[in-house]
Coordinates of C-alpha atoms in Angstrom, one line a residue:
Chain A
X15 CA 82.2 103.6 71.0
X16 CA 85.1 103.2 68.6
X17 CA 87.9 106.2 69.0
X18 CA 89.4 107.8 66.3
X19 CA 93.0 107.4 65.7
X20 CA 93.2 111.3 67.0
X21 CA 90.6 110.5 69.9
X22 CA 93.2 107.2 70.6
X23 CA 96.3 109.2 70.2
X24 CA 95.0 111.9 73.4
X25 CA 94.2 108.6 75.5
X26 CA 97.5 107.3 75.0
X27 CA 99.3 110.2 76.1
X28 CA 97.4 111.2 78.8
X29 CA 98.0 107.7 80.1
X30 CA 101.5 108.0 79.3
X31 CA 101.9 111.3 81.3
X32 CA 99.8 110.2 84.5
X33 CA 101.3 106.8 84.2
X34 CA 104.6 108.1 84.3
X35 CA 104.1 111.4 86.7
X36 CA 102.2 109.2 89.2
X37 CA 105.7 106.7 89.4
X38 CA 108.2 109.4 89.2
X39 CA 106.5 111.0 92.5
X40 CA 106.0 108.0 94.4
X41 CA 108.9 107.1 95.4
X42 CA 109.2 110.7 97.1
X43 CA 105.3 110.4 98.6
X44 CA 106.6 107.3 100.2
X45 CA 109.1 108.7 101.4
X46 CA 107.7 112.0 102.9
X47 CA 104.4 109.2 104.1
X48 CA 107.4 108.0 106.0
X49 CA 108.6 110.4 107.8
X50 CA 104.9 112.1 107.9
X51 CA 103.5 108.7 109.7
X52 CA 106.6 108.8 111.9
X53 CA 108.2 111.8 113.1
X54 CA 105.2 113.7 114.6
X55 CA 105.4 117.0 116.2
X56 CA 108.7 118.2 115.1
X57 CA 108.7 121.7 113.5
X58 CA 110.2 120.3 110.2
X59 CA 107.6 117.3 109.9
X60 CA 105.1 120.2 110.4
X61 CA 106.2 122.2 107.8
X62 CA 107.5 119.4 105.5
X63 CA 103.4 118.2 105.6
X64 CA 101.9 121.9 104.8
X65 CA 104.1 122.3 101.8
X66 CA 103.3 118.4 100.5
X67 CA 99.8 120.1 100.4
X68 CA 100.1 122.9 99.0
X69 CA 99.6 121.7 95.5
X70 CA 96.1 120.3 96.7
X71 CA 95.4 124.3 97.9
X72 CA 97.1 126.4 95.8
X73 CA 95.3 127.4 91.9
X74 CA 96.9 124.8 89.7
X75 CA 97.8 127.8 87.8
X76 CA 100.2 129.4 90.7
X77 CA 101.4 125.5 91.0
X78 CA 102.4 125.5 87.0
X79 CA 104.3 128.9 87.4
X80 CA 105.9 127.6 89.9
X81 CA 107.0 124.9 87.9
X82 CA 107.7 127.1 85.1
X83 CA 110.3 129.2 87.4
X84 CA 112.3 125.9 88.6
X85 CA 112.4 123.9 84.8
X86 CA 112.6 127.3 83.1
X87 CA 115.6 128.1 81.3
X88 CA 116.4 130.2 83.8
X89 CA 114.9 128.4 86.8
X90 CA 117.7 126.3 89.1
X91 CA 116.6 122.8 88.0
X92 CA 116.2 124.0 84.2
X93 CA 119.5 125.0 84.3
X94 CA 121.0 122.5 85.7
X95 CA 118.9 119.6 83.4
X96 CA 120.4 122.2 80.6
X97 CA 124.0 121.0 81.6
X98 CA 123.0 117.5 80.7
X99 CA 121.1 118.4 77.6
X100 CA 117.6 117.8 78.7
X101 CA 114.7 119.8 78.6
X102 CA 111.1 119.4 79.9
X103 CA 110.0 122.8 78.7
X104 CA 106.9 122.1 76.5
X105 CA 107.5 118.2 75.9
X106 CA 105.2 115.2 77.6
X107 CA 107.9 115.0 80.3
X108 CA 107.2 118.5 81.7
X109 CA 103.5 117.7 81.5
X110 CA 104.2 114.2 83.6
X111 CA 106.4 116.6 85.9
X112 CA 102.9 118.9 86.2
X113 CA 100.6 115.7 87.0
X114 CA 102.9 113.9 89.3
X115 CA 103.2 117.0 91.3
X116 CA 99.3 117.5 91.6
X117 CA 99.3 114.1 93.0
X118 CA 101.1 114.5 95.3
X119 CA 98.7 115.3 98.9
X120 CA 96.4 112.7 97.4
X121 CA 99.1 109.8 97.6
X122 CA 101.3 111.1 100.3
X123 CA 97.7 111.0 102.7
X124 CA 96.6 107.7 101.2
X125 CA 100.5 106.5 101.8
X126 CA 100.7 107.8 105.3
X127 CA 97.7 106.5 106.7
X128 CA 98.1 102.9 105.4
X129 CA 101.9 103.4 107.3
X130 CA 100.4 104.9 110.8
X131 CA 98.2 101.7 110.1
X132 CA 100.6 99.3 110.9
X133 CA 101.0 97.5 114.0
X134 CA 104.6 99.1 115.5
X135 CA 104.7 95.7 117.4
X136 CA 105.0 93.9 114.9
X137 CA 107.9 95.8 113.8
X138 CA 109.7 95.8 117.1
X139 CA 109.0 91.9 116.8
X140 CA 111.2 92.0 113.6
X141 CA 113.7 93.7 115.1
X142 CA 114.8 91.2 118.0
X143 CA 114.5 88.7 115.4
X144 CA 117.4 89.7 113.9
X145 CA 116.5 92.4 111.3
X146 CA 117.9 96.1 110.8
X147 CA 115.2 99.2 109.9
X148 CA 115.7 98.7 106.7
X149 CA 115.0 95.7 106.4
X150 CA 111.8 95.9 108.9
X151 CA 110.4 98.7 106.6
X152 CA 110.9 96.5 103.4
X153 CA 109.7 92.9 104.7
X154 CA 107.3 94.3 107.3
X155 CA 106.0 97.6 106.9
X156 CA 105.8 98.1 103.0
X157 CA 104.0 95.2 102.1
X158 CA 101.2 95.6 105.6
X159 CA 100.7 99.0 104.0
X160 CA 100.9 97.5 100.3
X161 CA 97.0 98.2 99.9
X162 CA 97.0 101.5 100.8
X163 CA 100.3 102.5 99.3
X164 CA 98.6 101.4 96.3
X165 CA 95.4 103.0 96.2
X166 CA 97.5 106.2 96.5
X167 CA 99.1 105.7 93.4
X168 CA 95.7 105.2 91.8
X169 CA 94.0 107.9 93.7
X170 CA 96.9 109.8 92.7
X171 CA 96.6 108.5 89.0
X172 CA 92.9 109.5 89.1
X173 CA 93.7 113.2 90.0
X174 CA 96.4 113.5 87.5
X175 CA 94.3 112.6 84.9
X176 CA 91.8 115.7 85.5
X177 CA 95.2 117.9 85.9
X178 CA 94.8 120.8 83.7
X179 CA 95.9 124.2 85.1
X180 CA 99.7 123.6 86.3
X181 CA 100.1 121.5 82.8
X182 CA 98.4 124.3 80.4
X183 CA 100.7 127.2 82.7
X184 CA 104.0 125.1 82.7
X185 CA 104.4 123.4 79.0
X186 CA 100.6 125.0 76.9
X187 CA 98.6 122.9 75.2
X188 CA 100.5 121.4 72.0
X189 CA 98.7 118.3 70.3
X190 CA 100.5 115.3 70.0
X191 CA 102.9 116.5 72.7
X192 CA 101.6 118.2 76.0
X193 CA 97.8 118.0 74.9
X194 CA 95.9 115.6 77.6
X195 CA 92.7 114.9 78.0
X196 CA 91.6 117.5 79.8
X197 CA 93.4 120.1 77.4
X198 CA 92.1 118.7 74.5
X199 CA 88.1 118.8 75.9
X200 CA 89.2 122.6 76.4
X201 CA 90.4 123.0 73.0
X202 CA 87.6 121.0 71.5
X203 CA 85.2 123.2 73.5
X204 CA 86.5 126.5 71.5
X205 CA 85.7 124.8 67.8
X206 CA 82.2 126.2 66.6
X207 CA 81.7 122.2 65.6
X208 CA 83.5 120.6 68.6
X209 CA 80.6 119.3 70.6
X210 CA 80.9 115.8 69.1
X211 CA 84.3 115.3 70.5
X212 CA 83.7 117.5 73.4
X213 CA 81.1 114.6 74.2
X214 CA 83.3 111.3 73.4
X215 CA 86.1 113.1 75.5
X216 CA 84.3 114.0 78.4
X217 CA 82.7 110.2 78.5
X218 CA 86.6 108.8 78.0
X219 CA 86.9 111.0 81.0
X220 CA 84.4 109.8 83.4
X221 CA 85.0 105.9 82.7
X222 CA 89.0 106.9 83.4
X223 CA 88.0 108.8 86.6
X224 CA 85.3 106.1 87.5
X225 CA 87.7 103.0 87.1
X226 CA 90.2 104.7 88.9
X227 CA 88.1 105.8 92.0
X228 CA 86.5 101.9 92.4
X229 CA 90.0 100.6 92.1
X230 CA 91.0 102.9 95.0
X231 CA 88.1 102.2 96.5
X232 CA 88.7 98.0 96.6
X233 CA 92.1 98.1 97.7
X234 CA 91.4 100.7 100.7
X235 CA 88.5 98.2 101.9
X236 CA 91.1 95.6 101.6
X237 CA 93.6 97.4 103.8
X238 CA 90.2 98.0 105.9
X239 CA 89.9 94.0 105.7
X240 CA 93.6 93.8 107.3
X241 CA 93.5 96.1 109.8
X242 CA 90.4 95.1 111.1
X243 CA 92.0 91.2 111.0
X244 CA 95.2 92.7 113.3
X245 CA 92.3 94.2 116.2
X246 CA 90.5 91.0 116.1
X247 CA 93.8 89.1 116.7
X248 CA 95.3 91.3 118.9
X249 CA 91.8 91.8 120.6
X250 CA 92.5 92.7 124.9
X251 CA 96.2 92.0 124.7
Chain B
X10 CA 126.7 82.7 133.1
X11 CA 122.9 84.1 132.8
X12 CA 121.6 87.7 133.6
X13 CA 123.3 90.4 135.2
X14 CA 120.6 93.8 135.1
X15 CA 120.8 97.0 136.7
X16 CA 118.8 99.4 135.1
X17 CA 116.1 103.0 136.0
X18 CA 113.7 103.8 133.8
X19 CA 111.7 106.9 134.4
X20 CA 107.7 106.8 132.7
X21 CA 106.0 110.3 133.6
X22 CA 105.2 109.8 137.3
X23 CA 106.8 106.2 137.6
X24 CA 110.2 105.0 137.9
X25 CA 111.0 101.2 136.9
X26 CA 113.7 100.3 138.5
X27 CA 115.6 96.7 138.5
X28 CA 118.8 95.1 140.0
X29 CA 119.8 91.6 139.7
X30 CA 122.3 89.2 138.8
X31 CA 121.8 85.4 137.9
X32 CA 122.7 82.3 137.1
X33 CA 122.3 79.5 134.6
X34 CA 118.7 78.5 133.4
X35 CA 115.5 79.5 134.0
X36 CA 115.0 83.0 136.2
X37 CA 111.1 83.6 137.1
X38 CA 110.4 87.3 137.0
X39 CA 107.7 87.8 139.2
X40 CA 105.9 90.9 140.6
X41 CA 102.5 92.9 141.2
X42 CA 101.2 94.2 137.7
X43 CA 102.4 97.6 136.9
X44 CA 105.6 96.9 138.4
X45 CA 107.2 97.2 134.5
X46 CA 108.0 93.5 134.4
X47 CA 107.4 93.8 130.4
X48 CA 108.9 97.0 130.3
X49 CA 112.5 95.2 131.8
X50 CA 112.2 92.6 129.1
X51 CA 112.0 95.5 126.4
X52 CA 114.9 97.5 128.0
X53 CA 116.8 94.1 127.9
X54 CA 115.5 93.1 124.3
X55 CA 116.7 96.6 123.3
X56 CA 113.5 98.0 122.3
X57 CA 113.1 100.2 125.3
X58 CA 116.5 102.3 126.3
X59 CA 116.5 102.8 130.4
X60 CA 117.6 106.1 131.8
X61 CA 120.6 104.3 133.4
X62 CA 122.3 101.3 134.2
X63 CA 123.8 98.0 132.8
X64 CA 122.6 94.9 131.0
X65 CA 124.8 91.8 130.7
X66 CA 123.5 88.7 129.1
X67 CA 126.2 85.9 129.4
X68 CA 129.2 88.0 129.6
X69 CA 128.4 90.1 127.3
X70 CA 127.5 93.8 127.8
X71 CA 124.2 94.7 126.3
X72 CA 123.8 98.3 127.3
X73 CA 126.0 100.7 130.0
X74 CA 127.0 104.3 129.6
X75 CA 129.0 103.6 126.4
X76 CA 127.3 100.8 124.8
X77 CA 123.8 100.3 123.8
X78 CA 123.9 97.1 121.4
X79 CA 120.5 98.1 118.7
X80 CA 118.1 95.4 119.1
X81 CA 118.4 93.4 116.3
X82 CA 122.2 92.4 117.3
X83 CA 121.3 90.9 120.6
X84 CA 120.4 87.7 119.8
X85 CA 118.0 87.6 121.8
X86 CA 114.7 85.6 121.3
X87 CA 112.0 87.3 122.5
X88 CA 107.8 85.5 123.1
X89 CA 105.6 88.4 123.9
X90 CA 102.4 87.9 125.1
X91 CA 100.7 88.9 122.1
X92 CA 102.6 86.5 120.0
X93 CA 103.2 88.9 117.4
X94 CA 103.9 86.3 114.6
X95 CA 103.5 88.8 111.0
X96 CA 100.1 88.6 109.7
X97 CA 100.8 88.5 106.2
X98 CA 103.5 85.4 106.1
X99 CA 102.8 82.0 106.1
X100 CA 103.6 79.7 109.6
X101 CA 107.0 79.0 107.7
X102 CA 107.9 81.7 106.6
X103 CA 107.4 83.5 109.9
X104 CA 109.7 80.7 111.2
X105 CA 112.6 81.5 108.8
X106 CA 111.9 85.3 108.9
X107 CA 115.1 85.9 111.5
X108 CA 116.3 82.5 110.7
X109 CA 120.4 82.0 111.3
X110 CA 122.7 80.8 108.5
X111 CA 122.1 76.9 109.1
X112 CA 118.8 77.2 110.9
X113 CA 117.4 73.6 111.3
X114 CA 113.6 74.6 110.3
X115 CA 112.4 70.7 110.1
X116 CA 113.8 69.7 113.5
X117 CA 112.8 73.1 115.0
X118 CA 109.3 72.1 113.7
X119 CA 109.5 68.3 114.9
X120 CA 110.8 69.8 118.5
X121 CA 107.8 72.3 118.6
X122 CA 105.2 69.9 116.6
X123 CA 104.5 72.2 114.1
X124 CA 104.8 70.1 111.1
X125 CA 100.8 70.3 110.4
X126 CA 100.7 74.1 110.7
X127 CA 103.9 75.1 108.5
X128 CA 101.2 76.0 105.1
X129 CA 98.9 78.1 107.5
X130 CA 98.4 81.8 108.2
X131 CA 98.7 83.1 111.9
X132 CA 95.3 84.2 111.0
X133 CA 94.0 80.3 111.5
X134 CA 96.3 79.3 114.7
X135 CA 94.4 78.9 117.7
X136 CA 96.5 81.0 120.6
X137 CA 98.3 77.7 121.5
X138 CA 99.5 76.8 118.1
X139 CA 100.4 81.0 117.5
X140 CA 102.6 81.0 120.8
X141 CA 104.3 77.7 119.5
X142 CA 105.3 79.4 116.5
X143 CA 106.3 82.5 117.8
X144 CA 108.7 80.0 120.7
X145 CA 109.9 78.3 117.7
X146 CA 110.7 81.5 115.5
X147 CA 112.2 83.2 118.0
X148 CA 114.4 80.0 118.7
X149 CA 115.1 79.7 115.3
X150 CA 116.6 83.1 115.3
X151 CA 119.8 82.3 116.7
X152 CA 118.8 83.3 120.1
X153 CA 121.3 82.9 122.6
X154 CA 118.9 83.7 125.7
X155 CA 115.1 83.7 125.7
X156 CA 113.2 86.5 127.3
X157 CA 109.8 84.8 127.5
X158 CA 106.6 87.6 128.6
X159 CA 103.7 85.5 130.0
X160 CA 103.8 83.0 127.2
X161 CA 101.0 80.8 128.8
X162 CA 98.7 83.8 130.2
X163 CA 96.5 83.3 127.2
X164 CA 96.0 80.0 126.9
X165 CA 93.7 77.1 128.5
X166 CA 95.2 74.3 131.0
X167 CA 96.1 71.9 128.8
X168 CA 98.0 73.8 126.8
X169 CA 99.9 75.8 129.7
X170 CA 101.7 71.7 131.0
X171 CA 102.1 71.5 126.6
X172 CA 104.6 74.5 126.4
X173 CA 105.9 74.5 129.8
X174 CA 107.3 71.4 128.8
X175 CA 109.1 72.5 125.9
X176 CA 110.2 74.9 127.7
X177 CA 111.8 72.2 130.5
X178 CA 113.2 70.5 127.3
X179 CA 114.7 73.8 125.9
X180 CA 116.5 74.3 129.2
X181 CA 117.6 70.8 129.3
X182 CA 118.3 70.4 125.2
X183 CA 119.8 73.9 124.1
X184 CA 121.0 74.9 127.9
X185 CA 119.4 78.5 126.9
X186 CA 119.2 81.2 129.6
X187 CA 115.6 81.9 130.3
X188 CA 113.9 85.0 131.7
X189 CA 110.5 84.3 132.2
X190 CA 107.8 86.6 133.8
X191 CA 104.6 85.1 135.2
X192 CA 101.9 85.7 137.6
X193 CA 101.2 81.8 138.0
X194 CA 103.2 80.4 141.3
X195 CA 102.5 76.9 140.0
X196 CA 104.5 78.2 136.7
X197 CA 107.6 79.8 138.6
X198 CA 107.5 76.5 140.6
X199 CA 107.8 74.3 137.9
X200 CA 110.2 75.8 135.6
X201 CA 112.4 78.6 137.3
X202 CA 116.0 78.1 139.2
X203 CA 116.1 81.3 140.3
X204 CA 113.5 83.8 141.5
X205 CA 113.3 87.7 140.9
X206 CA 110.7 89.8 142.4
X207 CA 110.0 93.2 141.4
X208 CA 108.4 95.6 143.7
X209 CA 106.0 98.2 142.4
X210 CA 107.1 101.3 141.1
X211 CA 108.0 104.0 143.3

């Protein structure tokens, strides 16, 4: 299947968007994965993990309104990106903005778990060794939890791919600009002779999705692999 | 000179409670299981905070009312029973994970005899050859006492007389001071100056 240069130009930004929305967020799923795998019980932890969900249970339309009222003109963070001269209001960066948000509960879980994985010995180990948290958490931690951390930002990618209510809501559906894939099958679908490119889009769509979801899928049996390694070594002690 | 503890710890219905003060070389820390021998190691390592007292480790005040040094400024080495070296670095580069400035990896490795293991994974060590590396990376970090938690329980005869022996010699060569908690009488024989027996929990 050969694209055509309007079929490639869709693929490339909706890579572009879900590339870039998936690293944008992660930093801040790692960080909430953090505190999530960490600080149990406390009322904040509790309420700081319902609201990292909520874009996994609200409509994706209430999500995009949402977004529209904070990077509105009006909204707090549009005004304030104003000041600098930058706007995300129906550009690609607004729809990255959209897809790294829907991401969100899928890498923040995949994140967490991979970080409740690790063997707190080990870390106290590092410790009397010489090394400060931070340093634990970068030499020790991070790279134990590497595989999963990862997977999350594919899972993550995955799901952002198939974003389309919070992206149509927050920045429409402009070709060439905020137009992804999923916005494009949509717009193809209302053409009387759209089928064709209904069909090539929706197979771009599964072999994206499918990739994706095997990739996840390898590196969460490889953090399977590790752990399982750390119960076999530790076994009785 | 050596170890001077005084410390409560209070675990639900339990309280661990120790008071001591020695001298130079190895002290034997010996005591019915569930007395919180390994729990006193931690509270001296820093990892566990007791409820109240004082720790002083040659001179220097580890923990009292107003002080409570984090653990990765005691200096302290620590062997735990489960070795603990990190799965995902090499035998090496566990060894120069808390290495100090001017660390002497080779003759740390020649002292231990761990020359032939330096390219493996922990993963591949045999529980002898792990508790090696995790004597000689906790060594190698600078230590300026050892707090050793049944470092032999796991292992077979053989290799109990190997590492007791470097342990005589790191008495003898780096004049270290040594906690050491064992259940073996033959061990506390062999290697400890002074005796400490904890009684079970109240």
């Amino acid at each position: 299947m050969t694209l055509s240069a309007q079929e490639a130009d869709i693929l490339i930004l909706s890579l572009k968007v879900s590339v870039v929305g998936v690293l944008a967020a992660a930093p801040f799923c790692l960080l909430c994965a953090l505190v999530l795998a960490r600080g149990r019980g406390a009322w904040g932890v509790i309420l700081l993990d319902a609201l990292v969900h909520l874009p996994l249970v609200l409509p994706p339309v209430v999500t995009g309104w949402l977004l529209l009222l904070a990077f509105g003109t009006q909204g707090p963070v549009g005004r304030m990106m104003a000041g600098w001269g930058v706007t995300v209001m129906f550009r690609w960066t607004g729809a990255a903005i959209a897809a790294g948000v829907m991401a969100v509960p899928l890498m923040v879980r995949s994140m967490r778990l991979s970080l409740e994985a690790v063997d707190p010995r080990l870390e106290a180990a590092a410790r009397t060794l010489g090394a400060g948290r931070w340093r634990v958490f970068a030499t020790i931690t991070l790279p134990l939890a590497m595989p999963g951390v990862l997977a999350g930002l594919v899972l993550g990618f995955a799901r952002s791919l198939g974003e389309f209510g919070a992206t149509i809501t927050f920045v429409s559906n402009i070709p060439g600009e905020t137009q992804t894939l999923p916005l494009a099958i949509y717009s193809a679908l209302q053409l009387p002779d759209g089928d064709a490119m209904v069909t090539r889009l929706a197979v771009m769509a599964v072999v994206l999705s499918l990739g994706s979801l095997v990739v996840a899928e390898l590196l969460a049996r490889r953090m399977a692999h590790v752990a399982g390694l750390r119960q076999e070594r530790f076994h009785g002690l | 000179m050596g170890f001077e503890v005084d410390v409560a710890l209070r675990r639900g219905e339990r309280t661990i409670a120790a008071s001591f003060v020695t001298g130079e070389g190895v002290t034997a820390l010996v005591g019915p299981s569930g007395a919180g021998k390994t729990s006193l190691l931690f509270m001296i390592a820093g990892l566990l905070r007791p409820d109240a007292g004082r720790i002083i480790v040659n001179g220097q005040v580890l923990f009292d009312d107003a002080v409570n040094v984090p653990p990765e400024h005691r200096a302290c080495g620590m062997v735990f029973q489960d070795h603990r070296l990190f799965p995902h670095l090499s035998v090496n580069a566990n060894l120069r994970y808390g290495m100090a400035k001017g660390g002497d990896l080779p003759g740390m490795a020649a002292f231990l005899g761990l020359e032939p293991l330096l390219g493996r994974m922990p993963r591949s060590l045999s529980g002898g050859e792990a508790q090696r590396v995790a004597l000689g990376r906790a060594l190698l970090s600078g230590a300026r006492f050892l707090l050793l938690d049944e470092p032999l329980s796991a292992l077979d005869m053989a290799r109990k007389g190997e590492i007791m022996g470097l342990i005589e010699r790191i008495r003898g060569d780096l004049g270290l001071s040594i906690l050491y908690v064992s259940h073996d009488p033959r061990e506390v024989e062999r290697l400890a100056d002074h005796v400490v027996e904890m009684a079970a929990p109240q």
